[in-house]
Amino acid sequence: MAISYRNMQAFVCVAESATFAEAAEKLHLTQPALSSAIKKMEEQLGGKLFSRSTRRVSLTPEGETLFPTAKRLLNDWDEAFQDMQNLFAMNQGKLTIAAMPSFAESCLPGILKRFHGMHPNIRLRVLDVVMEATITSVLSGEAEIGFTFEPELKDGLIYHPLFVDDFIAVVYPEHSLAQEAEVSLQAVLSYPFVAMNRGSAVRRWTEEAAEGRGALNIVTETGQLGSVGQFIAQGMGVSVVPELCRAQMKSKGLVCLPLKEKPLSKSVGLIQHTRGSLSVAADAFWKHCAATFS
Amino acid sequence: MAISYRNMQAFVCVAESATFAEAAEKLHLTQPALSSAIKKMEEQLGGKLFSRSTRRVSLTPEGETLFPTAKRLLNDWDEAFQDMQNLFAMNQGKLTIAAMPSFAESCLPGILKRFHGMHPNIRLRVLDVVMEATITSVLSGEAEIGFTFEPELKDGLIYHPLFVDDFIAVVYPEHSLAQEAEVSLQAVLSYPFVAMNRGSAVRRWTEEAAEGRGALNIVTETGQLGSVGQFIAQGMGVSVVPELCRAQMKSKGLVCLPLKEKPLSKSVGLIQHTRGSLSVAADAFWKHCAATFS
DNA sequence: CGATCTTACGGGATTCGTAAACATA
DNA sequence: TATGTTTACGAATCCCGTAAGATCG
């Protein structure tokens, strides 16, 4: 029993025309159809909207008050409609991506550049936070997609592996291991060690891998892998970091060495939350990543 | 091909419900009907609005962005609809009435009081201006209805007579005519005369009536009938004014006398503009006046 | 297997178009 | 009389309801 969009459109069109016939043509309707549409609308509202003299049609005072409102309503309606179409067509919209720093500094820029080339009207936002915060922001919905190592607890998460990261040893150029082609984890651990803070996944995994291969001789702890590199460059020690950091470490003049027998292999991939679904933009991004690393 | 009000309503209702079935019940629809309505809407917009798992339905990110907009659109729509219904039912609205001062001071208050009693939600506005301005404001549309003497030029005006005003003589109590039951116009004109300014209808009509009955001996001219009364009260002269002013003159302690043979009879009535039509409130007011003076 | 959504299809209401009647300058 | 609106009525369309099918937990 509610008034329809089409009737409101008819009203505005007649109000902007001199005659019913003229308005009917604009609306691709016949005169009688338009006439009855207006008639129905008037019945619903409880009074006349137009004052009809056979020569010319004009708005009643009530129609006059409805007119600007009607135009605004139609405008808002169409605008909302088009916004949604654009959103689905990825002609507009925004996408928030969380990524752990090692990924954000290495792979992400290239991926984002290609994605932006494909969908230039999608505004991209990156949350460059530690692995735990990456997971948290995806769970909370702040980010739709996250890049992390495979989480231990996948409650409420979907994890999609992209590739495997084999951790590498990092030493300063003057170090005695620097000339080796590859080194054993045990050998690395025998030197003073620059570690991540307790609580970080890299630290925990390093300690797990070190079990039975000798105790860590930690000289410094820090919160970011970038800082780890800085301490190594100062000659304070050596470390074991994700391969993702290779370029970052090399740029600091450090030497990266593969570990014998790959004792630290961790899957790197995408996460999304299970409840709800991805936006079309996020879905496209997801597929883009999956294709890139396939 | 535009999206319908009903579909938008369906979308909001589903978004606010846990399942399609629940929403369908609220909308007094069956589940399949609602399902197809949402499906159609999704096709029109070009993407999914809901993420359906057979257990629970939830909004997609795109649906999430549409939701607040949709609620607002429906709200605005309903509000406009109800405003119009109220306007036609005279539960709201405003009415502007122009009236020449003599009428505004005499009859109008009583008329407005009764009309307001009948339609208490119509805001009334009175333009208390001279006769010429009354006509102008009706022609311009500033006022919908006006009270004046019958206009000479009725171009673009509809005039509806209400009653006939027989002008009266006004003298101060000590005047020699004050004791008469009625006086001739000629007798009045033989005394010093307080007149309206040139350009006013009362002045012109008085001069027309005075033709051949002796020249006006004008001692003072003023722009308002109220001032005319004040000058008479000061003993400066006598005058001839519309009967509408009787109460006003009496309240100043003046004596009002009918004129022999009614040489100045003027019709008082309502005017509206010809183009367009009256609002329901104005129409009701018009009918109310016609009935009151019938 | 139960709960829920989707598809298929028939009936009913709404809307549209054609033709004729009507109203006004 | 000419122009433009309304009424009448048949046809197409859209929307809804019932019943059966599909899907997920």
XYZ file of C-alpha atoms (C1' of nucleotides) in Angstrom:
638
model
C 0.000 0.000 0.000
C 3.067 2.196 -0.088
C 3.670 4.696 -2.824
C 5.990 3.492 -5.549
C 9.163 4.942 -6.952
C 7.662 4.969 -10.422
C 4.664 7.034 -9.332
C 6.900 9.571 -7.656
C 8.900 9.745 -10.845
C 5.708 10.289 -12.789
C 4.701 13.087 -10.446
C 8.007 14.904 -10.847
C 7.938 14.472 -14.590
C 4.446 15.900 -14.934
C 5.329 18.741 -12.589
C 8.230 19.608 -14.868
C 6.137 19.400 -18.015
C 3.381 21.569 -19.390
C 0.999 18.731 -20.187
C 0.372 15.102 -19.343
C 1.063 14.122 -22.924
C 4.497 15.701 -22.865
C 5.371 14.012 -19.574
C 4.041 10.691 -20.826
C 6.394 10.844 -23.764
C 9.387 11.497 -21.532
C 8.398 8.539 -19.376
C 7.771 6.299 -22.388
C 4.191 5.895 -21.329
C 0.835 6.604 -22.866
C -1.205 9.494 -21.629
C -3.948 7.362 -20.023
C -1.426 5.245 -18.159
C 0.196 8.340 -16.725
C -3.165 9.823 -15.935
C -4.193 6.810 -13.916
C -0.819 6.664 -12.195
C -1.231 10.218 -10.961
C -4.818 9.525 -10.076
C -3.769 6.562 -7.950
C -1.085 8.597 -6.255
C -3.569 11.326 -5.447
C -5.911 8.781 -3.936
C -3.127 7.395 -1.775
C -2.164 10.838 -0.544
C -5.727 11.945 -0.034
C -5.939 14.975 -2.297
C -5.199 16.556 -5.647
C -1.609 17.203 -6.683
C -2.384 18.870 -9.970
C -4.950 21.382 -10.997
C -6.112 20.223 -14.414
C -7.488 22.580 -16.936
C -7.702 20.879 -20.302
C -5.210 23.338 -21.723
C -2.534 23.238 -19.114
C -1.682 21.324 -15.979
C -0.327 23.052 -12.881
C 0.614 22.045 -9.377
C -1.781 22.586 -6.509
C -0.271 24.235 -3.427
C 0.079 20.752 -1.925
C 1.779 19.494 -5.064
C 4.039 22.501 -4.875
C 5.190 21.491 -1.398
C 5.710 17.889 -2.459
C 7.699 18.733 -5.562
C 11.097 19.627 -4.073
C 10.848 16.754 -1.617
C 9.978 14.345 -4.391
C 12.927 15.440 -6.475
C 15.260 15.037 -3.552
C 13.898 11.582 -2.756
C 14.354 10.413 -6.333
C 17.839 11.882 -6.400
C 18.858 10.157 -3.189
C 17.334 6.939 -4.416
C 19.178 6.978 -7.716
C 22.397 7.980 -6.056
C 22.234 5.083 -3.624
C 21.404 2.768 -6.484
C 24.349 3.877 -8.570
C 26.716 3.785 -5.619
C 25.825 0.165 -5.101
C 26.288 -0.673 -8.755
C 29.681 0.989 -8.705
C 30.585 -0.846 -5.545
C 29.784 -4.192 -7.112
C 31.486 -3.244 -10.361
C 34.557 -2.169 -8.361
C 34.332 1.319 -9.777
C 34.487 2.541 -6.230
C 35.015 1.171 -2.770
C 37.867 0.616 -0.392
C 39.789 -2.384 0.804
C 41.685 -2.701 4.051
C 44.502 -5.222 4.168
C 46.545 -6.191 7.198
C 50.039 -7.545 6.754
C 52.896 -8.468 9.050
C 55.847 -6.114 8.506
C 58.116 -8.650 6.805
C 55.483 -9.255 4.156
C 54.427 -5.621 3.956
C 57.988 -4.666 3.123
C 58.732 -7.414 0.677
C 55.940 -8.837 -1.445
C 53.047 -6.544 -0.709
C 54.049 -3.447 -2.679
C 54.276 -5.401 -5.919
C 50.972 -7.146 -5.312
C 49.228 -3.876 -4.494
C 50.676 -2.192 -7.542
C 49.337 -4.879 -9.856
C 45.950 -4.927 -8.126
C 45.691 -1.168 -8.286
C 46.478 -1.337 -11.983
C 43.546 -3.709 -12.450
C 41.128 -1.795 -10.211
C 42.291 1.805 -9.992
C 39.130 3.074 -8.280
C 39.476 0.885 -5.217
C 41.090 2.818 -2.391
C 43.630 0.594 -0.645
C 44.559 0.787 3.006
C 47.320 -1.255 4.592
C 47.638 -2.077 8.285
C 51.329 -2.692 8.708
C 51.317 -4.449 12.095
C 52.927 -7.420 13.814
C 51.635 -10.879 13.076
C 49.401 -11.087 16.131
C 47.821 -7.716 15.360
C 47.310 -8.795 11.770
C 45.218 -11.716 12.940
C 43.369 -9.573 15.446
C 42.429 -6.932 12.910
C 41.056 -9.545 10.530
C 39.065 -11.159 13.319
C 37.662 -7.798 14.369
C 36.759 -6.919 10.817
C 38.999 -3.873 10.725
C 40.837 -5.514 7.848
C 39.136 -7.851 5.413
C 42.264 -9.737 4.474
C 45.552 -10.367 6.225
C 48.999 -11.690 5.306
C 50.670 -13.757 8.026
C 52.392 -16.993 8.799
C 49.914 -19.787 9.260
C 48.196 -19.116 12.594
C 48.183 -21.823 15.259
C 44.631 -20.998 16.316
C 42.392 -20.729 13.314
C 39.146 -20.141 15.258
C 37.031 -17.855 13.148
C 39.670 -17.740 10.458
C 40.140 -19.151 7.018
C 43.800 -19.647 6.090
C 44.986 -20.001 2.537
C 48.714 -20.885 2.126
C 50.626 -19.018 -0.572
C 54.185 -20.222 -0.213
C 56.656 -21.645 2.298
C 59.229 -19.427 3.951
C 62.501 -21.184 4.854
C 64.148 -19.092 7.532
C 67.653 -17.882 6.868
C 70.698 -17.036 8.947
C 71.872 -13.444 8.942
C 75.432 -12.454 9.777
C 77.600 -9.393 9.256
C 80.094 -9.557 6.380
C 83.157 -9.836 8.619
C 81.708 -12.815 10.443
C 83.478 -16.132 10.058
C 80.294 -17.789 8.686
C 79.872 -15.160 6.029
C 81.789 -17.089 3.437
C 79.805 -20.319 3.772
C 77.291 -21.374 1.122
C 74.930 -22.647 3.792
C 75.100 -23.096 7.554
C 73.570 -25.360 10.143
C 71.228 -23.898 12.731
C 73.527 -25.310 15.418
C 76.457 -23.367 14.026
C 74.501 -20.109 14.054
C 73.346 -20.655 17.611
C 76.923 -20.970 18.824
C 77.431 -17.268 18.262
C 76.000 -14.332 20.200
C 72.349 -14.050 19.059
C 70.164 -11.032 18.303
C 66.612 -12.140 19.063
C 63.055 -10.873 18.728
C 61.234 -10.082 21.941
C 59.448 -12.821 23.852
C 55.915 -13.197 22.603
C 56.777 -12.871 18.978
C 56.218 -15.876 16.781
C 59.708 -15.733 15.252
C 61.242 -15.869 18.731
C 59.102 -18.798 19.798
C 59.761 -20.742 16.609
C 63.477 -20.083 16.898
C 63.505 -21.405 20.460
C 61.502 -24.464 19.423
C 63.967 -25.211 16.613
C 66.887 -24.623 18.966
C 65.659 -27.356 21.334
C 68.507 -29.860 21.641
C 70.773 -27.857 19.365
C 72.260 -25.755 22.128
C 70.971 -22.826 24.198
C 70.492 -19.351 22.718
C 73.123 -16.867 23.736
C 71.007 -13.757 23.465
C 72.830 -10.447 23.526
C 69.969 -8.207 22.484
C 66.189 -8.408 22.110
C 64.065 -6.086 20.064
C 60.521 -5.830 18.733
C 61.086 -5.490 15.027
C 63.046 -7.468 12.485
C 64.397 -4.222 11.068
C 66.051 -3.512 14.391
C 67.448 -7.022 14.485
C 69.226 -6.233 11.252
C 70.588 -3.001 12.663
C 72.067 -4.779 15.689
C 73.669 -7.408 13.463
C 75.128 -4.683 11.263
C 76.730 -3.261 14.393
C 78.468 -6.610 14.862
C 76.613 -7.434 18.087
C 75.587 -10.896 16.928
C 73.841 -13.026 14.356
C 70.239 -14.144 13.931
C 67.729 -16.314 12.136
C 64.898 -14.540 10.327
C 62.206 -15.302 7.722
C 63.414 -15.409 4.178
C 60.933 -12.626 3.492
C 63.448 -10.330 5.142
C 66.262 -11.248 2.821
C 66.106 -8.091 0.713
C 65.726 -5.959 3.818
C 68.810 -7.541 5.411
C 70.857 -7.338 2.229
C 70.038 -3.648 1.929
C 71.743 -3.210 5.296
C 74.864 -4.864 3.902
C 74.303 -8.120 5.767
C 74.930 -11.633 4.531
C 72.034 -14.084 4.305
C 72.707 -17.822 4.389
C 70.304 -20.717 3.903
C 70.018 -23.138 6.807
C 71.002 -26.783 6.333
C 68.011 -29.145 6.396
C 65.556 -26.240 6.569
C 64.778 -26.579 10.264
C 62.496 -23.547 10.184
C 59.883 -23.805 7.442
C 56.749 -21.780 7.920
C 53.804 -21.349 5.620
C 52.913 -17.801 4.604
C 49.377 -17.094 3.427
C 46.146 -15.147 3.456
C 43.561 -15.026 6.219
C 39.945 -13.882 6.293
C 37.264 -14.228 8.929
C 34.805 -17.085 8.597
C 31.624 -15.304 9.538
C 30.271 -13.159 6.762
C 31.794 -12.946 3.349
C 34.330 -10.861 1.510
C 33.514 -7.740 -0.416
C 33.829 -8.088 -4.161
C 37.026 -6.055 -3.984
C 38.477 -8.285 -1.274
C 37.417 -11.360 -3.170
C 39.124 -10.093 -6.315
C 42.211 -9.313 -4.288
C 42.178 -12.774 -2.736
C 41.937 -14.419 -6.149
C 44.667 -12.146 -7.454
C 47.020 -13.266 -4.693
C 46.156 -16.920 -5.113
C 46.871 -16.668 -8.825
C 50.115 -14.773 -8.280
C 51.560 -17.444 -5.985
C 50.108 -20.500 -7.696
C 13.821 -0.913 -14.322
C 14.296 1.084 -11.144
C 14.456 -0.544 -7.770
C 11.184 -0.512 -5.893
C 10.290 0.803 -2.475
C 8.993 -2.588 -1.477
C 12.270 -4.328 -2.337
C 14.222 -1.818 -0.326
C 11.873 -2.449 2.559
C 12.430 -6.164 2.157
C 16.181 -5.660 2.209
C 16.079 -3.664 5.438
C 13.738 -6.132 7.064
C 15.953 -9.118 6.224
C 19.027 -7.205 7.373
C 17.330 -6.659 10.714
C 16.271 -10.274 11.041
C 18.179 -13.469 11.632
C 16.510 -15.471 8.860
C 14.474 -14.952 5.711
C 11.539 -16.713 7.338
C 11.482 -14.287 10.231
C 11.672 -11.282 7.922
C 8.987 -12.734 5.667
C 6.627 -12.957 8.609
C 7.214 -9.325 9.543
C 6.542 -8.313 5.942
C 3.455 -10.533 5.712
C 5.067 -12.440 2.894
C 6.012 -16.023 2.265
C 9.631 -17.052 2.360
C 9.940 -17.761 -1.382
C 8.408 -14.407 -2.306
C 10.896 -12.612 -0.115
C 13.707 -14.745 -1.450
C 12.912 -13.821 -5.028
C 12.485 -10.163 -4.102
C 16.004 -10.066 -2.661
C 17.295 -12.060 -5.589
C 15.836 -9.570 -8.014
C 17.289 -6.676 -6.088
C 20.710 -8.298 -6.092
C 20.495 -8.771 -9.846
C 19.602 -5.121 -10.327
C 22.499 -3.969 -8.184
C 24.919 -6.418 -9.685
C 26.069 -8.372 -6.642
C 25.131 -10.203 -3.462
C 23.703 -8.281 -0.538
C 23.450 -11.207 1.837
C 25.746 -14.053 2.585
C 23.466 -17.061 2.900
C 24.405 -20.024 4.955
C 21.420 -22.261 5.464
C 21.559 -21.621 9.175
C 21.830 -17.881 9.281
C 21.777 -14.954 6.902
C 24.223 -12.068 7.221
C 25.022 -8.931 5.271
C 27.903 -8.869 2.834
C 30.244 -5.880 3.137
C 28.323 -4.248 0.281
C 25.020 -4.936 2.012
C 26.501 -3.433 5.136
C 27.208 -0.194 3.321
C 23.743 -0.123 1.783
C 21.923 -0.785 5.035
C 22.118 2.633 6.706
C 21.388 4.371 3.408
C 18.409 2.132 2.802
C 16.977 2.856 6.231
C 17.364 6.562 5.691
C 15.735 6.414 2.273
C 12.760 4.515 3.605
C 12.462 6.924 6.515
C 12.534 9.963 4.260
C 10.050 8.346 1.943
C 7.571 7.537 4.692
C 7.988 10.942 6.218
C 7.233 12.701 2.945
C 4.254 10.435 2.440
C 2.802 11.150 5.869
C 3.458 14.863 5.558
C 1.395 14.898 2.402
C -1.420 12.932 3.991
C -1.453 15.325 6.917
C -1.428 18.265 4.563
C -4.486 16.986 2.733
C -6.209 16.013 5.961
C -5.471 19.487 7.317
C -3.565 18.048 10.222
C -0.767 20.352 9.278
C -0.078 23.181 6.900
C -0.292 26.932 6.854
C -2.599 29.464 5.322
C -1.769 33.045 4.487
C -4.662 35.482 4.311
C -4.491 39.112 3.252
C -7.081 41.539 4.510
C -7.589 45.281 4.324
C -7.284 46.843 7.773
C -10.954 47.675 8.207
C -11.830 44.018 7.706
C -8.833 42.704 9.631
C -9.931 44.704 12.650
C -13.612 43.956 12.512
C -14.789 40.636 11.132
C -11.567 38.710 10.655
C -10.694 37.830 14.261
C -14.025 36.086 14.781
C -13.744 34.205 11.502
C -10.198 33.090 12.253
C -11.147 31.989 15.738
C -13.914 29.741 14.437
C -11.720 28.386 11.632
C -8.913 27.693 14.051
C -11.352 25.866 16.282
C -12.262 23.634 13.348
C -8.687 23.095 12.118
C -6.338 23.731 15.026
C -3.244 22.415 13.243
C -3.328 24.905 10.397
C -0.972 27.781 11.116
C -2.628 31.031 10.144
C -0.848 34.116 8.922
C -2.543 37.431 8.275
C -1.234 40.196 6.020
C -2.892 43.281 7.436
C -2.324 45.703 4.531
C -4.228 48.341 2.603
C -6.696 47.264 -0.028
C -4.330 47.642 -2.967
C -1.639 45.613 -1.229
C -4.215 42.971 -0.372
C -4.967 42.507 -4.043
C -1.270 42.557 -4.946
C -0.355 39.917 -2.408
C -3.077 37.602 -3.678
C -1.982 38.135 -7.267
C 1.626 37.434 -6.374
C 0.672 34.303 -4.464
C 2.027 35.572 -1.177
C -1.463 35.220 0.217
C -3.896 32.606 -1.007
C -7.006 34.506 -0.045
C -7.767 38.178 0.468
C -10.564 40.255 1.949
C -11.254 43.515 0.132
C -13.918 45.643 -1.424
C -14.798 44.429 -4.879
C -11.802 45.284 -7.096
C -12.361 47.341 -10.220
C -9.798 45.311 -12.196
C -10.386 41.623 -11.726
C -7.642 40.465 -14.111
C -6.315 37.225 -12.700
C -8.697 37.394 -9.783
C -11.823 35.617 -8.702
C -14.085 37.758 -6.537
C -16.744 36.324 -4.303
C -19.029 38.905 -2.603
C -19.826 38.320 1.039
C -21.906 41.336 2.052
C -22.531 44.986 1.200
C -20.970 47.740 3.234
C -23.049 50.958 3.437
C -20.636 53.702 4.357
C -21.440 55.725 7.457
C -20.858 59.267 8.624
C -18.636 59.757 11.628
C -18.802 62.839 13.820
C -17.620 63.799 17.282
C -20.252 63.718 20.042
C -20.432 67.510 20.414
C -21.125 67.967 16.708
C -24.488 69.370 15.698
C -25.247 66.298 13.560
C -24.560 63.926 16.433
C -28.149 63.835 17.544
C -29.637 62.924 14.160
C -30.890 59.412 13.437
C -29.482 59.559 9.925
C -27.843 62.219 7.796
C -27.548 63.045 4.115
C -24.156 62.893 2.466
C -24.624 66.510 1.424
C -25.066 67.568 5.038
C -21.858 65.802 6.073
C -19.883 67.372 3.261
C -20.836 70.870 4.410
C -18.558 70.464 7.423
C -14.759 70.383 7.566
C -13.773 66.922 6.327
C -11.088 64.483 7.466
C -10.149 62.488 4.402
C -8.015 59.507 3.422
C -4.961 60.218 1.287
C -5.286 60.459 -2.463
C -4.897 57.064 -4.054
C -6.953 55.232 -1.497
C -10.190 53.655 -2.684
C -12.221 55.204 0.137
C -11.025 58.668 -0.882
C -11.830 58.093 -4.514
C -15.279 56.658 -3.812
C -16.038 59.532 -1.461
C -15.103 62.032 -4.136
C -17.194 60.229 -6.702
C -20.199 60.246 -4.408
C -19.603 63.895 -3.610
C -19.888 64.894 -7.304
C -22.666 67.450 -7.522
C -23.330 67.384 -3.796
C -20.806 70.135 -3.000
C -17.025 70.202 -2.842
C -15.026 68.500 -0.072
C -13.647 70.902 2.487
C -10.654 68.813 3.514
C -8.863 69.889 6.684
C -6.642 66.847 7.091
C -5.548 63.815 5.063
C -4.090 60.617 6.439
C -3.283 57.130 5.323
C -5.264 55.030 7.750
C -8.849 54.973 8.824
C -7.732 54.689 12.436
C -6.027 58.056 12.127
C -9.120 59.519 10.530
C -10.976 58.594 13.711
C -8.324 60.200 15.855
C -8.589 63.499 13.959
C -12.350 63.470 14.257
C -12.071 62.801 17.974
C -9.930 65.905 18.187
C -12.822 67.862 16.718
C -10.984 68.714 13.536
C -13.771 67.556 11.268
C -16.109 64.772 10.229
C -15.805 61.951 7.718
C -17.427 59.131 5.816
C -16.018 55.647 6.328
C -16.955 52.022 5.670
C -19.436 50.580 8.095
C -16.779 47.976 8.897
C -15.127 50.704 10.941
C -18.176 51.337 13.110
C -16.871 49.486 16.162
C -13.460 51.031 15.758
C -14.943 54.532 15.609
C -17.298 53.924 18.506
C -14.421 52.745 20.630
C -12.913 56.197 20.162
C -16.098 57.759 21.497
C -17.303 58.899 18.088
C -20.858 58.910 16.776
C -21.685 56.879 13.682
C -24.675 57.788 11.558
C -26.194 56.007 8.566
C -26.342 57.964 5.348
C -29.695 58.758 3.748
C -30.284 56.837 0.491
C -27.062 54.865 0.942
C -25.013 56.761 -1.617
C -21.898 54.707 -0.850
C -22.600 50.999 -1.046
C -19.626 48.804 -1.707
C -19.437 45.051 -1.872
C -16.988 43.327 0.494
C -15.771 39.878 -0.406
C -13.068 37.281 -0.939
C -10.489 37.180 -3.689
C -8.207 34.438 -4.967
C -5.991 34.215 -8.027
C -7.372 32.479 -11.091
C -4.318 30.535 -12.139
C -3.711 27.453 -10.051
C -6.026 26.330 -7.328
C -6.447 26.771 -3.614
C -4.875 24.557 -1.025
C -7.302 22.355 0.832
C -6.921 24.632 3.839
C -7.637 27.741 1.788
C -10.560 26.014 0.149
C -11.977 25.071 3.530
C -11.469 28.636 4.699
C -13.185 29.995 1.626
C -16.192 27.751 2.149
C -16.241 28.652 5.822
C -16.472 32.350 4.952
C -19.098 31.813 2.293
C -21.204 29.875 4.768
C -20.739 32.440 7.526
C -22.023 35.306 5.400
C -24.696 33.441 3.463
C 17.872 -35.654 9.337
C 16.126 -31.076 10.330
C 16.079 -26.401 9.288
C 16.436 -23.048 5.765
C 16.906 -21.157 1.325
C 16.008 -21.689 -3.807
C 13.533 -23.079 -7.977
C 9.250 -24.069 -10.621
C 4.885 -22.939 -11.772
C 0.041 -21.411 -11.485
C -3.228 -17.689 -9.937
C -4.212 -12.916 -8.940
C -3.388 -8.173 -8.789
C -1.366 -4.232 -10.820
C -0.179 -1.686 -14.750
C -0.170 -0.633 -19.454
C -2.108 0.341 -24.125
C -6.067 1.156 -27.425
C -10.352 3.270 -28.274
C -13.984 6.113 -27.087
C -16.052 9.695 -24.292
C -15.500 14.061 -22.107
C -14.112 18.996 -21.117
C -12.455 23.465 -22.204
C -10.499 27.442 -24.831
C -13.465 22.553 -33.431
C -9.072 21.367 -31.733
C -6.426 20.037 -27.988
C -5.803 17.459 -24.043
C -7.669 14.634 -20.155
C -10.393 10.965 -18.355
C -12.944 6.522 -18.570
C -13.532 1.660 -20.195
C -11.769 -2.524 -21.127
C -8.699 -6.102 -22.865
C -3.738 -7.669 -22.619
C 0.756 -8.067 -20.821
C 3.496 -7.940 -16.907
C 4.807 -8.371 -12.265
C 4.288 -10.211 -7.796
C 2.831 -13.539 -4.627
C 1.683 -18.255 -2.862
C 2.038 -23.412 -3.015
C 4.820 -27.303 -3.734
C 8.986 -29.559 -4.704
C 14.108 -29.461 -4.807
C 18.697 -28.223 -2.991
C 22.021 -27.177 0.623
C 24.220 -26.811 4.951
C 24.951 -28.005 9.839
